[in-house]
Short mmCIF file of C-alpha atoms and ligand atoms in Angstrom, two decimals:
data_model
loop_
_atom_site.label_atom_id
_atom_site.label_comp_id
_atom_site.label_asym_id
_atom_site.label_seq_id
_atom_site.Cartn_x
_atom_site.Cartn_y
_atom_site.Cartn_z
CA MET I 9 3.76 -13.17 -37.46
CA ASN I 10 7.12 -12.06 -36.33
CA ASP I 11 6.33 -8.60 -35.06
CA VAL I 12 7.99 -7.38 -31.95
CA MET I 13 5.82 -7.14 -28.86
CA ILE I 14 8.48 -6.24 -26.23
CA GLU I 15 11.76 -4.57 -27.07
CA ILE I 16 14.28 -3.83 -24.36
CA THR I 17 17.19 -1.57 -25.35
CA ASP I 18 20.39 -0.89 -23.31
CA LEU I 19 18.52 -1.05 -20.01
CA THR I 20 20.67 -0.13 -16.99
CA LYS I 21 19.75 0.05 -13.37
CA SER I 22 21.75 0.52 -10.15
CA PHE I 23 20.62 0.59 -6.59
CA GLY I 24 23.26 2.90 -5.06
CA GLU I 25 26.67 1.24 -5.59
CA ASN I 26 25.01 -2.06 -6.71
CA GLN I 27 24.88 -1.97 -10.51
CA VAL I 28 22.26 -4.73 -11.28
CA LEU I 29 21.47 -4.27 -14.96
CA LYS I 30 24.33 -3.06 -17.17
CA GLY I 31 22.84 -2.89 -20.59
CA VAL I 32 20.19 -5.42 -21.17
CA ASN I 33 18.90 -6.03 -24.73
CA LEU I 34 16.08 -8.44 -25.48
CA ARG I 35 13.17 -8.65 -27.99
CA VAL I 36 10.17 -10.75 -27.59
CA ASN I 37 7.87 -11.40 -30.54
CA ARG I 38 4.16 -11.45 -30.37
CA GLY I 39 2.83 -14.83 -29.28
CA GLU I 40 6.25 -15.97 -28.06
CA THR I 41 7.41 -17.21 -24.63
CA VAL I 42 10.86 -16.21 -23.61
CA VAL I 43 12.44 -17.52 -20.46
CA VAL I 44 15.14 -15.42 -18.78
CA MET I 45 17.48 -17.68 -16.71
CA GLY I 46 19.86 -16.58 -14.24
CA ARG I 47 21.14 -17.03 -10.66
CA SER I 48 19.44 -15.74 -7.72
CA GLY I 49 20.08 -12.16 -7.27
CA CYS I 50 21.21 -11.43 -10.82
CA GLY I 51 18.25 -9.08 -11.44
CA LYS I 52 15.56 -11.13 -13.05
CA SER I 53 12.80 -9.65 -10.84
CA VAL I 54 14.27 -6.20 -11.35
CA LEU I 55 14.08 -6.80 -15.15
CA LEU I 56 10.35 -7.78 -14.97
CA LYS I 57 9.48 -4.77 -12.79
CA HIS I 58 11.06 -2.41 -15.39
CA ILE I 59 8.87 -3.95 -18.13
CA ILE I 60 5.69 -3.32 -16.28
CA GLY I 61 6.72 0.09 -15.15
CA LEU I 62 7.10 -0.55 -11.44
CA MET I 63 10.73 0.58 -11.65
CA LYS I 64 12.28 3.32 -13.71
CA PRO I 65 15.50 2.58 -15.46
CA ASP I 66 18.58 4.81 -15.09
CA ALA I 67 18.98 4.53 -18.95
CA GLY I 68 17.57 2.62 -21.79
CA ARG I 69 14.25 2.02 -23.44
CA ILE I 70 11.42 -0.49 -23.19
CA VAL I 71 8.74 -0.49 -25.86
CA VAL I 72 5.70 -2.81 -25.43
CA ASP I 73 3.31 -3.04 -28.31
CA GLY I 74 4.59 0.27 -29.69
CA ILE I 75 4.27 2.16 -26.43
CA GLU I 76 7.26 3.39 -24.64
CA VAL I 77 6.85 2.29 -21.10
CA THR I 78 9.82 4.29 -19.77
CA ALA I 79 8.16 7.53 -20.96
CA LEU I 80 4.80 6.85 -19.22
CA GLY I 81 3.66 8.29 -15.93
CA GLY I 82 0.59 8.69 -13.77
CA GLU I 83 -2.80 7.65 -15.21
CA GLU I 84 -1.32 6.65 -18.57
CA LEU I 85 1.01 4.12 -16.89
CA ILE I 86 -1.94 2.74 -14.85
CA GLU I 87 -4.02 2.29 -18.02
CA PHE I 88 -1.07 0.79 -19.83
CA ARG I 89 -0.86 -1.98 -17.24
CA LYS I 90 -4.28 -3.37 -18.21
CA ARG I 91 -2.52 -5.34 -20.92
CA PHE I 92 -0.33 -7.14 -18.48
CA GLY I 93 -0.77 -10.02 -16.11
CA MET I 94 1.99 -10.51 -13.53
CA LEU I 95 2.83 -13.36 -11.25
CA PHE I 96 5.21 -12.18 -8.38
CA GLN I 97 7.94 -14.37 -7.07
CA GLY I 98 6.35 -14.13 -3.56
CA SER I 99 2.75 -14.31 -4.85
CA ALA I 100 1.96 -10.91 -3.30
CA LEU I 101 -1.62 -11.90 -2.52
CA PHE I 102 -3.75 -9.32 -0.72
CA ASP I 103 -4.17 -10.64 2.87
CA SER I 104 -7.27 -8.56 3.48
CA LEU I 105 -9.23 -10.18 0.67
CA SER I 106 -10.48 -13.75 0.18
CA VAL I 107 -8.98 -16.02 -2.49
CA TRP I 108 -11.79 -15.32 -5.02
CA GLU I 109 -11.55 -11.54 -4.41
CA ASN I 110 -7.79 -11.70 -4.96
CA VAL I 111 -8.37 -13.35 -8.38
CA GLY I 112 -11.36 -11.20 -9.34
CA LEU I 113 -10.10 -7.80 -8.02
CA GLY I 114 -9.15 -6.54 -11.56
CA LEU I 115 -12.43 -7.56 -12.86
CA LEU I 116 -14.36 -6.00 -9.88
CA GLU I 117 -12.40 -2.72 -10.37
CA HIS I 118 -12.36 -2.39 -14.23
CA THR I 119 -15.60 -4.05 -15.46
CA ASP I 120 -19.28 -3.80 -14.80
CA LEU I 121 -19.57 -7.54 -14.15
CA SER I 122 -21.70 -8.43 -11.09
CA GLU I 123 -20.13 -9.99 -8.04
CA GLU I 124 -21.69 -13.38 -8.98
CA GLN I 125 -20.19 -13.27 -12.51
CA VAL I 126 -16.72 -12.29 -11.12
CA ARG I 127 -16.92 -15.13 -8.52
CA ARG I 128 -17.69 -17.53 -11.39
CA ILE I 129 -14.75 -16.35 -13.50
CA ALA I 130 -12.43 -16.47 -10.52
CA ARG I 131 -13.55 -20.04 -9.80
CA GLU I 132 -12.78 -21.10 -13.49
CA LYS I 133 -9.38 -19.57 -13.37
CA LEU I 134 -8.57 -21.32 -10.07
CA GLU I 135 -9.74 -24.56 -11.48
CA LEU I 136 -7.20 -23.89 -14.38
CA VAL I 137 -4.35 -23.81 -11.90
CA GLY I 138 -5.66 -26.87 -10.02
CA LEU I 139 -7.42 -25.31 -7.18
CA SER I 140 -10.92 -25.88 -6.06
CA GLN I 141 -12.99 -25.08 -2.92
CA VAL I 142 -10.49 -22.46 -1.78
CA ASP I 143 -12.63 -19.41 -3.03
CA ASP I 144 -13.61 -18.18 0.42
CA LEU I 145 -10.31 -18.94 2.26
CA ARG I 146 -7.92 -16.19 3.13
CA PRO I 147 -4.39 -16.14 1.68
CA SER I 148 -2.90 -16.77 5.17
CA GLU I 149 -4.70 -20.22 5.26
CA LEU I 150 -2.90 -21.46 2.08
CA SER I 151 0.45 -23.31 1.61
CA GLY I 152 3.16 -21.55 -0.34
CA GLY I 153 2.41 -23.61 -3.53
CA MET I 154 -1.30 -22.71 -3.41
CA LYS I 155 -0.52 -19.00 -2.96
CA LYS I 156 1.67 -19.17 -6.04
CA ARG I 157 -1.15 -20.75 -8.02
CA VAL I 158 -3.70 -18.29 -6.72
CA GLY I 159 -1.23 -15.62 -7.88
CA LEU I 160 -1.16 -17.24 -11.28
CA ALA I 161 -4.94 -17.29 -11.42
CA ARG I 162 -4.99 -13.57 -10.60
CA ALA I 163 -2.36 -12.90 -13.38
CA ILE I 164 -4.47 -14.46 -16.00
CA ALA I 165 -7.98 -13.45 -14.69
CA MET I 166 -8.32 -10.45 -17.08
CA ASP I 167 -7.11 -12.54 -20.06
CA PRO I 168 -4.21 -10.06 -20.70
CA PRO I 169 -2.18 -10.26 -23.95
CA VAL I 170 1.12 -10.15 -22.12
CA ILE I 171 1.97 -12.14 -18.97
CA LEU I 172 5.08 -11.84 -16.90
CA TYR I 173 5.95 -14.77 -14.75
CA ASP I 174 8.45 -14.41 -11.84
CA GLU I 175 9.64 -17.93 -11.02
CA PRO I 176 6.22 -19.62 -11.67
CA THR I 177 7.37 -23.03 -10.50
CA THR I 178 9.64 -22.24 -7.53
CA GLY I 179 8.37 -23.81 -4.45
CA LEU I 180 6.04 -26.14 -6.17
CA ASP I 181 6.35 -30.05 -6.13
CA PRO I 182 7.46 -31.51 -9.31
CA ILE I 183 4.08 -32.67 -10.41
CA MET I 184 2.38 -29.37 -9.73
CA ALA I 185 5.27 -27.58 -11.42
CA ASP I 186 4.47 -29.55 -14.54
CA VAL I 187 0.85 -28.69 -14.32
CA ILE I 188 1.97 -25.04 -14.31
CA ASN I 189 4.39 -25.57 -17.18
CA GLN I 190 1.61 -27.16 -19.21
CA LEU I 191 -0.82 -24.31 -18.36
CA ILE I 192 1.71 -21.76 -19.58
CA ARG I 193 2.22 -23.61 -22.74
CA ARG I 194 -1.50 -23.88 -23.32
CA LEU I 195 -2.09 -20.23 -22.76
CA GLN I 196 0.52 -19.43 -25.29
CA ALA I 197 -0.70 -21.97 -27.77
CA THR I 198 -4.41 -21.22 -27.56
CA LEU I 199 -4.51 -17.56 -26.84
CA GLN I 200 -1.30 -16.38 -28.46
CA ILE I 201 -0.17 -14.85 -25.23
CA THR I 202 3.17 -13.21 -25.20
CA SER I 203 5.11 -13.93 -22.12
CA ILE I 204 8.32 -13.53 -20.33
CA ALA I 205 9.08 -16.03 -17.64
CA VAL I 206 12.09 -15.80 -15.35
CA THR I 207 13.40 -18.76 -13.47
CA HIS I 208 16.33 -20.75 -12.38
CA ASP I 209 14.43 -24.04 -12.83
CA MET I 210 16.11 -25.42 -15.91
CA ASN I 211 13.46 -28.17 -16.39
CA SER I 212 10.69 -25.65 -16.53
CA ALA I 213 12.66 -23.26 -18.67
CA MET I 214 13.22 -25.99 -21.33
CA LYS I 215 9.49 -26.87 -21.32
CA ILE I 216 7.89 -23.46 -21.45
CA GLY I 217 10.37 -21.41 -23.43
CA ASP I 218 10.28 -20.79 -27.29
CA ARG I 219 13.49 -19.12 -26.56
CA LEU I 220 15.79 -18.94 -23.63
CA ALA I 221 17.97 -15.97 -22.51
CA MET I 222 20.71 -16.03 -20.01
CA LEU I 223 21.09 -13.00 -17.72
CA TYR I 224 24.51 -12.88 -16.36
CA GLY I 225 26.68 -9.96 -15.06
CA GLY I 226 23.89 -7.51 -15.84
CA ARG I 227 23.57 -8.43 -19.47
CA ILE I 228 21.97 -11.10 -21.72
CA VAL I 229 24.94 -13.17 -22.62
CA PHE I 230 23.10 -15.85 -24.58
CA GLU I 231 19.84 -16.33 -26.46
CA GLY I 232 18.56 -19.44 -28.29
CA THR I 233 16.04 -22.18 -28.63
CA PRO I 234 16.01 -24.97 -26.01
CA GLU I 235 17.84 -27.11 -28.62
CA GLU I 236 20.56 -24.47 -29.03
CA VAL I 237 20.90 -24.17 -25.24
CA LYS I 238 21.49 -27.94 -25.00
CA ALA I 239 24.06 -27.81 -27.84
CA THR I 240 25.87 -24.45 -26.91
CA ASP I 241 29.52 -24.42 -25.87
CA ASN I 242 29.06 -21.19 -24.04
CA GLU I 243 30.67 -22.04 -20.69
CA VAL I 244 28.34 -19.86 -18.51
CA VAL I 245 25.33 -21.36 -20.06
CA ARG I 246 26.64 -24.87 -19.77
CA GLN I 247 27.55 -24.38 -16.19
CA PHE I 248 24.19 -23.09 -15.35
CA VAL I 249 22.23 -25.71 -17.27
CA GLU I 250 24.17 -28.54 -15.78
CA GLY I 251 24.13 -27.01 -12.37
CA ARG I 252 27.83 -27.23 -11.56
CA ALA I 253 29.65 -25.38 -8.88
CA GLU I 254 32.90 -25.36 -10.99
CA GLY I 255 33.03 -23.00 -14.01
CA PRO I 256 33.31 -19.34 -15.10
CA ILE I 257 30.49 -18.11 -12.77
CA PRO I 258 31.89 -17.08 -9.44
CA ILE I 259 30.21 -18.49 -6.40
CA TYR I 260 30.82 -15.29 -4.27
CA GLU I 261 29.89 -11.89 -5.78
CA GLU I 262 32.94 -9.95 -6.61
CA MET E 2 30.91 15.61 14.72
CA ASN E 3 29.94 17.98 12.01
CA LEU E 4 26.97 19.80 13.70
CA VAL E 5 26.24 22.16 10.66
CA GLY E 6 26.24 19.20 8.27
CA TYR E 7 23.98 17.29 10.49
CA ILE E 8 21.55 20.17 10.83
CA GLY E 9 21.66 20.93 7.15
CA LYS E 10 20.81 17.23 6.43
CA SER E 11 17.93 17.20 8.95
CA VAL E 12 16.45 20.40 7.47
CA SER E 13 16.63 19.19 3.87
CA TYR E 14 15.17 15.81 4.98
CA SER E 15 12.25 17.57 6.77
CA VAL E 16 11.59 19.79 3.68
CA ALA E 17 11.54 16.69 1.47
CA GLU E 18 9.16 14.90 3.83
CA VAL E 19 6.76 17.86 3.97
CA GLY E 20 6.87 18.04 0.17
CA ALA E 21 6.18 14.26 -0.22
CA VAL E 22 3.28 14.31 2.24
CA PHE E 23 1.79 17.39 0.49
CA ILE E 24 1.97 15.71 -2.93
CA LEU E 25 0.40 12.62 -1.59
CA LEU E 26 -2.37 14.63 -0.04
CA CYS E 27 -2.93 16.52 -3.26
CA VAL E 28 -3.25 13.27 -5.28
CA ALA E 29 -5.46 11.63 -2.62
CA VAL E 30 -7.78 14.59 -2.81
CA LYS E 31 -7.84 14.48 -6.56
CA ARG E 32 -8.90 10.94 -6.47
CA ILE E 33 -11.95 11.63 -4.16
CA PRO E 34 -14.48 11.65 -7.02
CA LYS E 35 -13.38 8.12 -8.08
CA ALA E 36 -12.93 6.79 -4.53
CA VAL E 37 -16.47 7.87 -3.39
CA ARG E 38 -17.96 5.59 -5.97
CA GLN E 39 -16.64 2.69 -4.09
CA LYS E 40 -18.44 3.28 -0.92
CA HIS E 41 -17.55 -0.02 0.69
CA LEU E 42 -13.84 0.85 0.95
CA VAL E 43 -14.64 4.22 2.68
CA VAL E 44 -17.33 2.53 5.03
CA GLU E 45 -14.95 -0.18 5.90
CA GLN E 46 -12.29 2.43 7.03
CA MET E 47 -14.95 4.47 8.85
CA LEU E 48 -16.04 1.39 10.86
CA LYS E 49 -12.39 0.46 11.58
CA MET E 50 -11.62 4.00 12.91
CA GLY E 51 -14.81 4.57 14.69
CA VAL E 52 -15.98 1.40 16.33
CA GLY E 53 -12.51 0.40 17.34
CA SER E 54 -11.80 3.76 18.93
CA ILE E 55 -14.85 4.07 21.06
CA PRO E 56 -13.85 2.15 24.10
CA LEU E 57 -10.50 3.97 24.34
CA VAL E 58 -12.02 7.44 23.77
CA LEU E 59 -14.72 6.62 26.36
CA VAL E 60 -12.15 5.92 28.97
CA THR E 61 -9.96 8.78 28.11
CA SER E 62 -12.77 11.30 28.04
CA VAL E 63 -14.68 10.31 31.21
CA PHE E 64 -11.42 10.85 33.30
CA THR E 65 -10.48 13.88 31.42
CA GLY E 66 -13.78 15.44 32.29
CA GLY E 67 -13.40 14.28 35.89
CA VAL E 68 -9.97 15.61 36.23
CA ALA E 69 -11.03 18.95 34.64
CA ALA E 70 -13.73 19.34 37.33
CA VAL E 71 -11.35 18.50 40.23
CA GLN E 72 -8.66 20.74 39.02
CA ALA E 73 -10.96 23.73 38.14
CA ALA E 74 -12.62 23.49 41.54
CA TYR E 75 -9.18 23.64 43.12
CA GLN E 76 -8.21 26.72 41.07
CA PHE E 77 -11.57 28.33 41.78
CA GLN E 78 -11.00 28.24 45.52
CA ASN E 79 -11.75 31.75 47.00
CA TYR E 80 -11.76 33.44 43.68
CA VAL E 81 -14.48 32.08 41.41
CA PRO E 82 -17.93 30.75 42.65
CA LEU E 83 -18.19 27.02 42.03
CA ARG E 84 -21.32 27.44 40.13
CA TYR E 85 -19.39 28.45 37.06
CA LEU E 86 -17.63 25.07 36.96
CA GLY E 87 -19.82 23.87 34.12
CA SER E 88 -18.88 26.68 31.76
CA VAL E 89 -15.18 26.17 32.32
CA ILE E 90 -15.37 22.51 31.85
CA GLY E 91 -17.63 22.86 28.82
CA LYS E 92 -15.42 25.42 27.18
CA SER E 93 -12.17 23.70 27.64
CA VAL E 94 -13.49 20.33 26.63
CA VAL E 95 -15.14 21.61 23.52
CA ILE E 96 -12.42 23.82 22.31
CA GLU E 97 -9.26 21.98 23.44
CA LEU E 98 -9.41 18.77 25.40
CA GLY E 99 -11.98 16.83 23.32
CA PRO E 100 -10.43 17.37 19.90
CA VAL E 101 -6.80 17.09 20.95
CA LEU E 102 -7.04 14.15 23.22
CA THR E 103 -9.20 12.31 20.79
CA ALA E 104 -6.71 13.00 18.02
CA LEU E 105 -3.86 11.83 20.15
CA VAL E 106 -5.68 8.64 21.34
CA VAL E 107 -7.03 7.90 17.68
CA GLY E 108 -3.81 8.98 16.17
CA GLY E 109 -1.88 6.35 18.25
CA ARG E 110 -4.33 3.66 17.39
CA VAL E 111 -5.34 4.35 13.90
CA GLY E 112 -2.21 5.98 12.65
CA ALA E 113 -0.21 2.97 13.67
CA SER E 114 -2.62 0.50 12.20
CA ILE E 115 -2.69 2.35 8.86
CA ALA E 116 1.13 2.51 8.70
CA ALA E 117 1.47 -1.16 9.69
CA GLU E 118 -1.07 -2.34 7.15
CA LEU E 119 0.21 -0.28 4.23
CA GLY E 120 3.90 -0.87 5.22
CA THR E 121 3.31 -4.62 5.29
CA MET E 122 1.58 -4.55 1.93
CA LYS E 123 4.59 -2.53 0.65
CA VAL E 124 7.23 -4.94 1.78
CA THR E 125 5.27 -7.95 0.62
CA GLU E 126 4.82 -6.30 -2.82
CA GLN E 127 1.07 -6.19 -2.40
CA ILE E 128 1.29 -2.48 -3.43
CA ASP E 129 3.19 -3.40 -6.68
CA ALA E 130 0.55 -6.10 -7.29
CA LEU E 131 -2.17 -3.45 -7.07
CA GLU E 132 -0.42 -1.37 -9.64
CA THR E 133 -0.01 -4.26 -11.93
CA LEU E 134 -3.80 -4.76 -11.77
CA ALA E 135 -4.06 -1.16 -12.99
CA ILE E 136 -5.37 -0.07 -9.59
CA ASP E 137 -3.94 3.23 -8.31
CA PRO E 138 -2.84 2.48 -4.69
CA ILE E 139 -3.50 6.08 -3.58
CA ARG E 140 -7.12 5.86 -4.88
CA TYR E 141 -7.60 2.43 -3.51
CA LEU E 142 -5.87 2.73 -0.12
CA VAL E 143 -5.14 6.37 0.84
CA THR E 144 -8.19 8.27 -0.25
CA PRO E 145 -10.57 6.09 1.56
CA ARG E 146 -8.61 6.44 4.73
CA LEU E 147 -8.45 10.28 4.31
CA ILE E 148 -12.20 10.47 3.75
CA ALA E 149 -12.87 8.33 6.75
CA GLY E 150 -10.48 10.40 8.85
CA VAL E 151 -12.17 13.63 7.95
CA ILE E 152 -15.67 12.27 8.67
CA MET E 153 -14.87 10.18 11.72
CA LEU E 154 -12.61 12.41 13.74
CA PRO E 155 -15.36 15.13 14.16
CA ILE E 156 -17.96 12.41 15.00
CA ILE E 157 -15.58 10.78 17.56
CA THR E 158 -14.70 14.20 19.01
CA ILE E 159 -18.39 15.07 19.60
CA PHE E 160 -18.82 11.71 21.37
CA ALA E 161 -15.63 12.51 23.48
CA ASP E 162 -16.97 16.03 24.28
CA PHE E 163 -20.18 14.61 25.46
CA ILE E 164 -18.52 11.90 27.59
CA ALA E 165 -16.09 14.36 29.12
CA ILE E 166 -18.82 16.82 30.05
CA MET E 167 -20.63 13.99 31.66
CA GLY E 168 -17.47 12.93 33.47
CA GLY E 169 -17.15 16.47 34.81
CA TYR E 170 -20.82 16.38 35.78
CA ILE E 171 -20.44 13.19 37.82
CA VAL E 172 -17.54 14.68 39.75
CA ALA E 173 -19.35 17.96 40.23
CA LEU E 174 -22.46 16.23 41.45
CA VAL E 175 -20.95 13.58 43.59
CA GLY E 176 -17.64 15.13 44.72
CA LEU E 177 -18.32 18.86 44.87
CA GLY E 178 -22.15 18.94 45.57
CA ILE E 179 -22.89 21.07 42.55
CA ASN E 180 -26.55 20.19 41.47
CA THR E 181 -27.56 19.24 37.95
CA HIS E 182 -29.39 22.45 37.14
CA VAL E 183 -26.47 24.69 38.23
CA TYR E 184 -23.94 22.67 36.23
CA PHE E 185 -25.85 22.67 32.98
CA THR E 186 -27.04 26.20 33.17
CA SER E 187 -23.38 27.49 33.54
CA LEU E 188 -22.42 25.01 30.76
CA LYS E 189 -24.76 26.67 28.44
CA LEU E 190 -24.04 30.21 29.71
CA PHE E 191 -20.81 30.77 27.94
CA LEU E 192 -20.58 28.10 25.33
CA GLY E 193 -20.80 29.73 21.97
CA GLY E 194 -20.95 28.64 18.38
CA LEU E 195 -17.41 29.59 17.78
CA ASP E 196 -16.34 27.21 20.47
CA ILE E 197 -18.15 24.32 18.93
CA PHE E 198 -17.15 25.27 15.43
CA SER E 199 -13.46 25.63 16.24
CA GLY E 200 -13.37 22.25 18.04
CA LEU E 201 -14.77 20.49 14.99
CA ILE E 202 -12.55 22.40 12.54
CA LYS E 203 -9.70 21.12 14.58
CA ALA E 204 -10.96 17.61 14.47
CA VAL E 205 -11.25 17.74 10.59
CA PHE E 206 -7.54 18.87 10.40
CA PHE E 207 -6.51 16.14 12.90
CA GLY E 208 -8.34 13.52 10.77
CA ILE E 209 -6.39 14.55 7.72
CA ILE E 210 -3.07 14.49 9.75
CA ILE E 211 -3.71 11.03 11.16
CA ALA E 212 -4.66 9.48 7.80
CA MET E 213 -1.90 11.14 5.93
CA MET E 214 0.87 10.31 8.43
CA GLY E 215 -0.18 6.70 8.46
CA SER E 216 -0.39 6.51 4.80
CA HIS E 217 2.73 8.30 4.01
CA HIS E 218 4.97 6.28 6.38
CA GLY E 219 3.20 3.02 5.36
CA LEU E 220 3.76 3.66 1.66
CA LYS E 221 7.35 4.52 1.93
CA THR E 222 8.35 1.54 4.13
CA ASP E 223 11.19 -0.55 3.06
CA GLY E 224 13.32 -3.24 4.63
CA GLY E 225 11.00 -5.96 5.83
CA ALA E 226 9.50 -6.41 9.21
CA GLU E 227 11.93 -3.94 10.87
CA GLY E 228 10.89 -1.31 8.30
CA VAL E 229 7.32 -1.90 9.16
CA GLY E 230 7.97 -1.30 12.88
CA LEU E 231 9.89 1.80 12.06
CA ALA E 232 7.14 3.07 9.88
CA THR E 233 4.62 2.55 12.56
CA THR E 234 6.59 4.44 15.13
CA ARG E 235 7.22 7.33 12.70
CA ALA E 236 3.55 7.48 11.91
CA VAL E 237 2.46 7.76 15.50
CA VAL E 238 5.17 10.26 16.65
CA SER E 239 4.83 12.56 13.55
CA SER E 240 1.02 12.65 13.80
CA CYS E 241 1.02 13.35 17.56
CA LEU E 242 3.53 16.26 17.07
CA LEU E 243 1.68 17.62 14.08
CA VAL E 244 -1.57 17.43 15.97
CA LEU E 245 -0.15 19.71 18.74
CA ILE E 246 1.48 22.05 16.35
CA THR E 247 -1.61 22.39 14.21
CA ASP E 248 -3.72 22.90 17.38
CA TYR E 249 -1.65 25.89 18.33
CA VAL E 250 -1.76 27.39 14.75
CA LEU E 251 -5.53 26.95 14.46
CA ALA E 252 -6.13 28.31 17.88
CA SER E 253 -4.14 31.44 16.98
CA LEU E 254 -5.96 31.91 13.70
CA LEU E 255 -9.48 31.22 15.17
CA PHE E 256 -9.33 33.12 18.41
CA ARG E 257 -6.77 35.88 17.80
CA GLY E 258 -9.32 37.70 15.66
CA VAL E 259 -11.82 37.80 18.58
CA PHE E 260 -9.37 39.57 20.89
CA ALA E 261 -8.06 41.95 18.20
CA GLY E 262 -11.57 42.88 17.22
N1 ADP P 25 14.15 -2.10 -4.34
C1 ADP P 25 15.42 -2.44 -4.33
N2 ADP P 25 16.31 -1.72 -3.66
C2 ADP P 25 17.67 -1.97 -3.58
N3 ADP P 25 18.10 -3.04 -4.18
C3 ADP P 25 17.36 -3.88 -4.86
C4 ADP P 25 15.91 -3.60 -4.92
N4 ADP P 25 15.36 -4.57 -5.63
C5 ADP P 25 16.32 -5.43 -5.97
N5 ADP P 25 17.55 -5.00 -5.55
C6 ADP P 25 18.87 -5.64 -5.75
O1 ADP P 25 18.93 -6.06 -6.98
C7 ADP P 25 19.58 -7.32 -7.17
C8 ADP P 25 18.72 -8.23 -7.94
O2 ADP P 25 17.55 -8.57 -7.31
P1 ADP P 25 16.42 -9.43 -7.98
O3 ADP P 25 16.05 -8.88 -9.34
O4 ADP P 25 15.39 -9.57 -6.99
O5 ADP P 25 17.13 -10.84 -8.20
P2 ADP P 25 16.55 -12.19 -8.84
O6 ADP P 25 17.32 -12.38 -10.08
O7 ADP P 25 16.83 -13.38 -7.79
O8 ADP P 25 15.09 -11.92 -9.05
C9 ADP P 25 19.86 -7.83 -5.82
O9 ADP P 25 21.22 -7.60 -5.51
C10 ADP P 25 18.96 -6.89 -4.86
O10 ADP P 25 19.63 -6.74 -3.73
MG1 MG P 26 13.55 -12.72 -8.16
#
């Protein structure tokens, strides 16, 4: 099963003068987890938002499961998003809703399940991410790490075939980070979920990725398995993986 | 400074704004059938607008009625018998003061809170999150507020009218020595169906304006906390201006026919 689930071709995007994506090409096969690595501000979140249609590219195409996202609009686009789960970098929980309502909102809106049933499913998903007895709290009562995990529970609540993770482990302690890494692995292994995770946490990238891709200077400059990443002599990738200040990547933006 | 360029830019900006609000309104209206199925969202907004505004409207109206009585009595001096005080207060309150002052007070309170809430949701990516859950933010956030505005503004206006008339009555009774019977007889004497109708029609339009200005400025917020503050200010200022302009336009449309005919 090597059919392509997500195909990004020559994607470019600028914000005014700031050209963030300069021609990104990336393929993700069905059931595969690809990790996009890159420095803060290199355009990882922007890339994810294009895949789910929250941003429109200046040029280029994105095809997900045979559907061209970049050509969709209005109600079609809303319908299309049902096949995605997305974890936001800043969690983006709804502050006016309780934790279980946050996790269950998609189910409440799109299914005929009763409130009791949704509450039960929400509780199951929260347990998967290591949270219990927080159902009735408000997001403002949670720590940053807990918010991230509620966001993750919300992303997987509808059992979507594709999940996008924006920095899933940033801000978590190392132990909880590993719980999340394992959860992402397990989702991929048991449910054949296709996912793209973006991160600058190398440890997590190595653990969850079937393949890793390096986003640098607005392009994907390297792609390979974790083993290939360890063995590569690509200087940009080496510098990033080893976390060195010296190397080809400039510290200040030019 | 290039004045022509500046004016040109302001005009094209305003035209774009009006267009954007109009499109938002059209989409919000189109989503009404879907939105009314989720009554809890609409009811929640109605309660927020109504219950929260009552104390403010109460104070505003009671003093408006009182002032109307004092000022009318002063202007009547030597020209009009004081027993007509009730009709002048009734008419001005029902046609003009009730709807407009309610809209300005509620617009400040509710318009600001809509813009701040949606603006915060925008800058913290909660709007994006709604979209990723395949929930249309206009259907989920804007339409319930629009429906609530259209229903609640007339209701609050009726309440405000009543309180203002009572405020006028208290002043008339205590301060001017007009008795109850005289006040209410003259109140009914000239108060016609058109007066009440036009007041409520105005309120409906004001409800639309307040909900749409709050939503529009909230949804297009960017730039963090500062952006939210800016959106809130813009929502209040633009809804107050639009209320006054619309008031004039509606008054001309509703009452000019009467004089012409
Ligand atoms: N909505 C936006 N408007 C303008 N610039 C943006 C917007 N979103 C992101 N950017 C810019 O795009 C660049 C990449 O941002 P982002 O994708 O968030 O980086 P990261 O790789 O850390 O996720 C940054 O320079 C940022 O300033
Ligand atoms: Mg990011």
